Protein backbone atom coordinates (compact mmCIF):
# COMPACT_ATOMS: atom_id res chain seq x y z
CA UNK A 1 0.00 0.00 0.00
CA UNK A 2 1.34 3.45 -0.91
CA UNK A 3 0.37 5.63 2.05
CA UNK A 4 1.33 8.83 0.26
CA UNK A 5 -0.74 8.12 -2.86
CA UNK A 6 -3.71 6.91 -0.83
CA UNK A 7 -3.62 9.97 1.42
CA UNK A 8 -3.50 12.41 -1.49
CA UNK A 9 -6.24 10.59 -3.35
CA UNK A 10 -8.49 10.43 -0.29
CA UNK A 11 -7.97 14.11 0.46
CA UNK A 12 -8.96 15.02 -3.10
CA UNK A 13 -12.10 12.88 -2.82
CA UNK A 14 -13.12 14.73 0.34
CA UNK A 15 -12.56 18.14 -1.25
CA UNK A 16 -14.47 17.12 -4.40
CA UNK A 17 -17.38 15.77 -2.36
CA UNK A 18 -17.75 19.03 -0.44
CA UNK A 19 -17.45 21.17 -3.56
CA UNK A 20 -20.02 19.17 -5.52
CA UNK A 21 -22.72 19.72 -2.91
CA UNK A 22 -24.84 17.35 -4.99
CA UNK A 23 -27.44 16.43 -2.34
CA UNK A 24 -30.97 16.85 -3.73
CA UNK A 25 -32.96 19.92 -2.49
CA UNK A 26 -35.69 17.62 -1.11
CA UNK A 27 -33.89 14.37 -0.30
CA UNK A 28 -35.84 11.13 -0.32
CA UNK A 29 -35.32 8.43 2.29
CA UNK A 30 -32.72 6.92 -0.03
CA UNK A 31 -30.92 10.26 -0.37
CA UNK A 32 -30.91 10.67 3.41
CA UNK A 33 -29.32 7.26 3.84
CA UNK A 34 -26.68 8.08 1.25
CA UNK A 35 -26.00 11.42 2.94
CA UNK A 36 -25.58 9.74 6.33
CA UNK A 37 -23.25 7.16 4.80
CA UNK A 38 -21.14 9.97 3.34
CA UNK A 39 -20.87 11.68 6.72
CA UNK A 40 -19.89 8.39 8.37
CA UNK A 41 -17.35 7.61 5.66
CA UNK A 42 -15.53 10.89 6.09
CA UNK A 43 -15.83 10.72 9.87
CA UNK A 44 -13.87 7.47 9.77
CA UNK A 45 -11.42 8.97 7.25
CA UNK A 46 -10.59 11.71 9.76
CA UNK A 47 -9.08 9.08 12.06
CA UNK A 48 -7.44 7.41 9.07
CA UNK A 49 -5.67 10.65 8.18
CA UNK A 50 -4.37 10.98 11.75
CA UNK A 51 -2.85 7.49 11.49
CA UNK A 52 -1.40 8.21 8.03
CA UNK A 53 0.18 11.45 9.26
CA UNK A 54 1.82 9.53 12.10
CA UNK A 55 3.10 6.90 9.65
CA UNK A 56 4.68 9.67 7.54
CA UNK A 57 6.22 11.11 10.72
CA UNK A 58 7.87 7.82 11.67
CA UNK A 59 9.16 7.32 8.14
CA UNK A 60 10.73 10.80 8.08
CA UNK A 61 12.27 10.49 11.56
CA UNK A 62 13.92 7.26 10.44
CA UNK A 63 15.13 8.79 7.16
CA UNK A 64 16.71 11.80 8.90
CA UNK A 65 17.98 9.95 11.99
CA UNK A 66 21.63 10.23 10.95
CA UNK A 67 21.40 13.80 9.63
CA UNK A 68 21.02 16.25 12.51
CA UNK A 69 20.62 19.26 10.22
CA UNK A 70 17.76 17.75 8.20
CA UNK A 71 16.09 16.43 11.35
CA UNK A 72 16.15 19.91 12.88
CA UNK A 73 14.67 21.39 9.68
CA UNK A 74 11.97 18.71 9.67
CA UNK A 75 10.94 19.25 13.30
CA UNK A 76 11.13 23.04 13.02
CA UNK A 77 8.84 22.92 9.99
CA UNK A 78 6.32 20.85 11.93
CA UNK A 79 6.34 23.54 14.63
CA UNK A 80 5.67 26.19 11.97
CA UNK A 81 2.83 24.04 10.60
CA UNK A 82 1.41 23.77 14.15
CA UNK A 83 1.73 19.99 14.32
CA UNK A 84 4.02 20.38 17.34
CA UNK A 85 4.83 23.14 19.77
CA UNK A 86 8.44 23.99 20.59
CA UNK A 87 7.96 22.29 23.96
CA UNK A 88 6.79 19.12 22.20
CA UNK A 89 10.06 19.01 20.28
CA UNK A 90 12.19 19.75 23.35
CA UNK A 91 10.40 17.01 25.31
CA UNK A 92 10.49 14.44 22.52
CA UNK A 93 12.17 11.80 24.71
CA UNK A 94 9.30 11.80 27.20
CA UNK A 95 7.53 8.45 27.00
CA UNK A 96 4.12 10.14 27.13
CA UNK A 97 5.13 13.23 25.13
CA UNK A 98 3.25 14.14 21.97
CA UNK A 99 6.02 13.14 19.59
CA UNK A 100 6.43 9.79 21.33
CA UNK A 101 2.67 9.16 21.16
CA UNK A 102 2.49 10.00 17.46
CA UNK A 103 5.50 7.77 16.90
CA UNK A 104 3.77 4.79 18.51
CA UNK A 105 0.68 5.41 16.38
CA UNK A 106 2.81 5.58 13.23
CA UNK A 107 4.67 2.38 14.05
CA UNK A 108 1.33 0.61 14.57
CA UNK A 109 -0.30 2.11 11.45
CA UNK A 110 -0.70 -1.23 9.69
CA UNK A 111 -2.78 -2.61 12.58
CA UNK A 112 -4.74 0.59 13.16
CA UNK A 113 -5.75 0.79 9.48
CA UNK A 114 -7.38 -2.64 9.56
CA UNK A 115 -11.13 -2.10 8.89
CA UNK A 116 -12.16 -3.83 12.12
CA UNK A 117 -9.94 -1.43 14.10
CA UNK A 118 -10.32 1.75 12.05
CA UNK A 119 -14.07 1.91 12.52
CA UNK A 120 -13.52 2.31 16.29
CA UNK A 121 -10.90 5.06 16.11
CA UNK A 122 -11.80 8.64 17.04
CA UNK A 123 -9.95 11.42 15.25
CA UNK A 124 -7.71 12.32 18.19
CA UNK A 125 -4.14 11.17 18.63
CA UNK A 126 -4.22 10.87 22.44
CA UNK A 127 -7.14 8.42 22.30
CA UNK A 128 -5.61 6.46 19.41
CA UNK A 129 -2.39 6.25 21.44
CA UNK A 130 -4.30 4.73 24.35
CA UNK A 131 -5.88 2.25 21.92
CA UNK A 132 -2.36 1.27 20.80
CA UNK A 133 -1.50 0.55 24.45
CA UNK A 134 -4.72 -1.43 24.83
CA UNK A 135 -3.87 -3.60 21.80
CA UNK A 136 -0.34 -4.16 23.12
CA UNK A 137 -1.69 -5.10 26.53
CA UNK A 138 -4.51 -7.50 25.66
CA UNK A 139 -4.08 -8.36 21.98
CA UNK A 140 -5.96 -7.26 18.88
CA UNK A 141 -9.01 -9.50 19.24
CA UNK A 142 -9.77 -8.59 22.86
CA UNK A 143 -9.11 -4.91 22.21
CA UNK A 144 -11.54 -4.80 19.29
CA UNK A 145 -14.18 -6.61 21.36
CA UNK A 146 -13.78 -4.08 24.17
CA UNK A 147 -13.95 -1.10 21.81
CA UNK A 148 -17.08 -2.49 20.14
CA UNK A 149 -19.02 -1.93 23.35
CA UNK A 150 -18.41 1.82 23.29
CA UNK A 151 -19.59 4.59 21.00
CA UNK A 152 -17.71 7.88 20.74
CA UNK A 153 -14.88 6.40 22.80
CA UNK A 154 -13.03 8.81 25.09
CA UNK A 155 -9.52 8.61 26.47
CA UNK A 156 -10.93 7.81 29.91
CA UNK A 157 -12.97 4.95 28.40
CA UNK A 158 -9.84 3.31 26.99
CA UNK A 159 -7.89 3.79 30.23
CA UNK A 160 -10.74 2.05 32.10
CA UNK A 161 -10.69 -0.80 29.56
CA UNK A 162 -6.97 -1.25 30.09
CA UNK A 163 -7.41 -1.30 33.86
CA UNK A 164 -10.31 -3.76 33.68
CA UNK A 165 -8.49 -6.17 31.35
CA UNK A 166 -5.08 -5.93 33.02
CA UNK A 167 -3.76 -8.96 34.90
CA UNK A 168 -3.77 -8.08 38.63
CA UNK A 169 -0.32 -7.23 40.01
CA UNK A 170 -0.71 -9.81 42.79
CA UNK A 171 -1.30 -12.56 40.25
CA UNK A 172 1.65 -11.41 38.18
CA UNK A 173 4.06 -11.27 41.12
CA UNK A 174 2.95 -14.67 42.43
CA UNK A 175 3.51 -16.32 39.07
CA UNK A 176 6.68 -18.28 38.40
CA UNK A 177 9.59 -16.17 37.18
CA UNK A 178 9.60 -15.87 33.40
CA UNK A 179 11.84 -18.30 31.57
CA UNK A 180 14.09 -17.19 28.76
CA UNK A 181 12.09 -17.12 25.54
CA UNK A 182 12.80 -19.72 22.88
CA UNK A 183 13.23 -16.79 20.49
CA UNK A 184 16.42 -14.78 20.31
CA UNK A 185 16.24 -11.45 22.15
CA UNK A 186 15.91 -8.34 20.01
CA UNK A 187 16.48 -5.92 22.88
CA UNK A 188 18.45 -6.00 26.13
CA UNK A 189 18.20 -3.49 28.98
CA UNK A 190 20.62 -3.41 31.90
CA UNK A 191 21.05 -1.12 34.89
CA UNK A 192 24.65 -1.95 35.73
CA UNK A 193 25.77 -1.06 39.26
CA UNK A 194 29.07 -1.03 41.10
CA UNK A 195 28.03 -4.32 42.73
CA UNK A 196 27.56 -5.94 39.30
CA UNK A 197 30.86 -4.41 38.21
CA UNK A 198 32.74 -6.15 41.02
CA UNK A 199 31.28 -9.53 39.98
CA UNK A 200 32.28 -9.10 36.35
CA UNK A 201 35.69 -7.60 37.15
CA UNK A 202 36.80 -10.62 39.20
CA UNK A 203 39.45 -12.98 37.87
CA UNK A 204 37.96 -16.46 37.76
CA UNK A 205 39.87 -19.74 37.64
CA UNK A 206 38.14 -20.70 34.41
CA UNK A 207 37.78 -18.10 31.61
CA UNK A 208 34.27 -19.29 30.70
CA UNK A 209 32.87 -19.00 34.26
CA UNK A 210 30.72 -15.93 33.59
CA UNK A 211 29.54 -17.34 30.26
CA UNK A 212 28.33 -20.52 31.96
CA UNK A 213 26.83 -18.79 35.00
CA UNK A 214 24.96 -15.84 33.43
CA UNK A 215 21.31 -16.65 32.63
CA UNK A 216 20.31 -14.82 29.44
CA UNK A 217 18.79 -15.46 26.00
CA UNK A 218 20.83 -15.51 22.84
CA UNK A 219 20.77 -12.24 20.88
CA UNK A 220 18.97 -11.99 17.55
CA UNK A 221 20.99 -11.23 14.42
CA UNK A 222 19.50 -7.72 14.59
CA UNK A 223 19.41 -6.58 18.19
CA UNK A 224 19.89 -3.60 20.46
CA UNK A 225 21.27 -2.97 23.94
CA UNK A 226 20.61 -0.04 26.27
CA UNK A 227 22.23 0.24 29.68
CA UNK A 228 22.76 2.75 32.47
CA UNK A 229 26.33 2.34 33.69
CA UNK A 230 28.52 4.15 36.24
CA UNK A 231 31.24 5.84 34.22
CA UNK A 232 33.87 4.14 36.42
CA UNK A 233 32.55 0.75 35.24
CA UNK A 234 32.47 1.41 31.50
CA UNK A 235 35.53 -0.73 30.77
CA UNK A 236 34.23 -3.69 32.75
CA UNK A 237 30.81 -3.40 31.17
CA UNK A 238 32.21 -3.21 27.62
CA UNK A 239 34.79 -5.97 27.91
CA UNK A 240 33.11 -8.42 30.32
CA UNK A 241 29.31 -8.20 29.99
CA UNK A 242 28.67 -6.90 26.48
CA UNK A 243 30.41 -9.82 24.71
CA UNK A 244 28.27 -12.28 26.69
CA UNK A 245 25.17 -10.57 25.24
CA UNK A 246 26.58 -10.61 21.70
CA UNK A 247 27.73 -6.97 21.39
CA UNK A 248 31.27 -5.93 20.49
CA UNK A 249 31.44 -2.21 21.18
CA UNK A 250 29.45 0.92 21.97
CA UNK A 251 27.31 2.61 19.33
CA UNK A 252 26.91 5.65 21.55
CA UNK A 253 27.49 6.88 25.11
CA UNK A 254 25.29 9.65 26.51
CA UNK A 255 25.18 11.72 29.67
CA UNK A 256 21.85 11.45 31.45
CA UNK A 257 21.77 15.09 32.55
CA UNK A 258 23.41 18.42 31.83
CA UNK A 259 26.47 19.17 33.96
CA UNK A 260 27.30 22.34 35.83
CA UNK A 261 30.81 21.20 36.72
CA UNK A 262 33.66 19.45 34.89
CA UNK A 263 33.91 16.48 37.28
CA UNK A 264 32.14 13.37 35.89
CA UNK A 265 33.85 10.56 37.79
CA UNK A 266 30.78 9.57 39.80
CA UNK A 267 28.25 10.07 37.01
CA UNK A 268 26.14 7.45 35.26
CA UNK A 269 25.99 7.30 31.48
CA UNK A 270 23.58 5.72 29.02
CA UNK A 271 25.26 3.14 26.79
CA UNK A 272 23.75 2.04 23.48
CA UNK A 273 25.00 -0.84 21.30
CA UNK A 274 23.62 -2.64 18.27
CA UNK A 275 23.93 -5.82 16.22
CA UNK A 276 23.24 -6.28 12.52
CA UNK A 277 21.03 -3.74 10.78
CA UNK A 278 19.44 -2.28 13.92
CA UNK A 279 19.94 1.47 14.23
CA UNK A 280 18.94 3.30 17.41
CA UNK A 281 16.89 6.48 17.20
CA UNK A 282 18.94 9.63 17.84
CA UNK A 283 19.06 11.10 21.35
CA UNK A 284 19.50 14.85 21.13
CA UNK A 285 18.03 16.09 24.41
CA UNK A 286 18.43 14.86 27.96
CA UNK A 287 15.79 12.28 28.98
CA UNK A 288 13.09 13.39 31.39
CA UNK A 289 13.21 10.10 33.30
CA UNK A 290 16.72 8.74 33.88
CA UNK A 291 15.54 6.06 36.28
CA UNK A 292 13.91 3.68 33.82
CA UNK A 293 16.34 1.81 31.61
CA UNK A 294 13.48 -0.09 29.92
CA UNK A 295 11.86 3.18 28.85
CA UNK A 296 15.16 4.38 27.45
CA UNK A 297 15.60 1.05 25.65
CA UNK A 298 12.10 1.27 24.17
CA UNK A 299 12.91 4.79 22.98
CA UNK A 300 16.15 3.85 21.23
CA UNK A 301 14.82 0.60 19.77
CA UNK A 302 11.01 0.79 19.40
CA UNK A 303 8.81 -2.12 18.29
CA UNK A 304 11.03 -4.96 19.48
CA UNK A 305 9.03 -8.07 20.35
CA UNK A 306 11.39 -10.18 22.47
CA UNK A 307 12.95 -8.04 25.20
CA UNK A 308 15.08 -9.03 28.17
CA UNK A 309 16.05 -6.94 31.19
CA UNK A 310 18.95 -8.22 33.26
CA UNK A 311 19.55 -7.26 36.91
CA UNK A 312 16.04 -5.80 37.17
CA UNK A 313 14.49 -4.49 40.39
CA UNK A 314 10.88 -5.22 39.35
CA UNK A 315 8.82 -6.86 36.62
CA UNK A 316 8.12 -4.77 33.52
CA UNK A 317 5.21 -5.31 31.14
CA UNK A 318 6.35 -6.71 27.81
CA UNK A 319 9.78 -7.68 29.15
CA UNK A 320 11.36 -10.90 30.36
CA UNK A 321 12.83 -9.56 33.60
CA UNK A 322 15.55 -11.27 35.60
CA UNK A 323 15.59 -10.26 39.27
CA UNK A 324 18.24 -11.30 41.79
CA UNK A 325 19.25 -14.95 41.44
CA UNK A 326 17.18 -15.26 38.25
CA UNK A 327 20.19 -13.69 36.53
CA UNK A 328 22.36 -16.73 37.28
CA UNK A 329 22.33 -20.44 36.59
CA UNK A 330 24.62 -20.41 39.58
CA UNK A 331 26.52 -17.63 41.28
CA UNK A 332 30.07 -17.30 39.87
CA UNK A 333 32.83 -18.22 42.28
CA UNK A 334 36.50 -17.27 42.13
CA UNK A 335 37.46 -20.73 43.48
Short mmCIF file of C-alpha atoms in Angstrom, two decimals, residues 50 54 83 88 97-99 101-102 105 122-131:
data_model
loop_
_atom_site.label_atom_id
_atom_site.label_comp_id
_atom_site.label_asym_id
_atom_site.label_seq_id
_atom_site.Cartn_x
_atom_site.Cartn_y
_atom_site.Cartn_z
CA UNK A 50 -4.37 10.98 11.75
CA UNK A 54 1.82 9.53 12.10
CA UNK A 83 1.73 19.99 14.32
CA UNK A 88 6.79 19.12 22.20
CA UNK A 97 5.13 13.23 25.13
CA UNK A 98 3.25 14.14 21.97
CA UNK A 99 6.02 13.14 19.59
CA UNK A 101 2.67 9.16 21.16
CA UNK A 102 2.49 10.00 17.46
CA UNK A 105 0.68 5.41 16.38
CA UNK A 122 -11.80 8.64 17.04
CA UNK A 123 -9.95 11.42 15.25
CA UNK A 124 -7.71 12.32 18.19
CA UNK A 125 -4.14 11.17 18.63
CA UNK A 126 -4.22 10.87 22.44
CA UNK A 127 -7.14 8.42 22.30
CA UNK A 128 -5.61 6.46 19.41
CA UNK A 129 -2.39 6.25 21.44
CA UNK A 130 -4.30 4.73 24.35
CA UNK A 131 -5.88 2.25 21.92
#
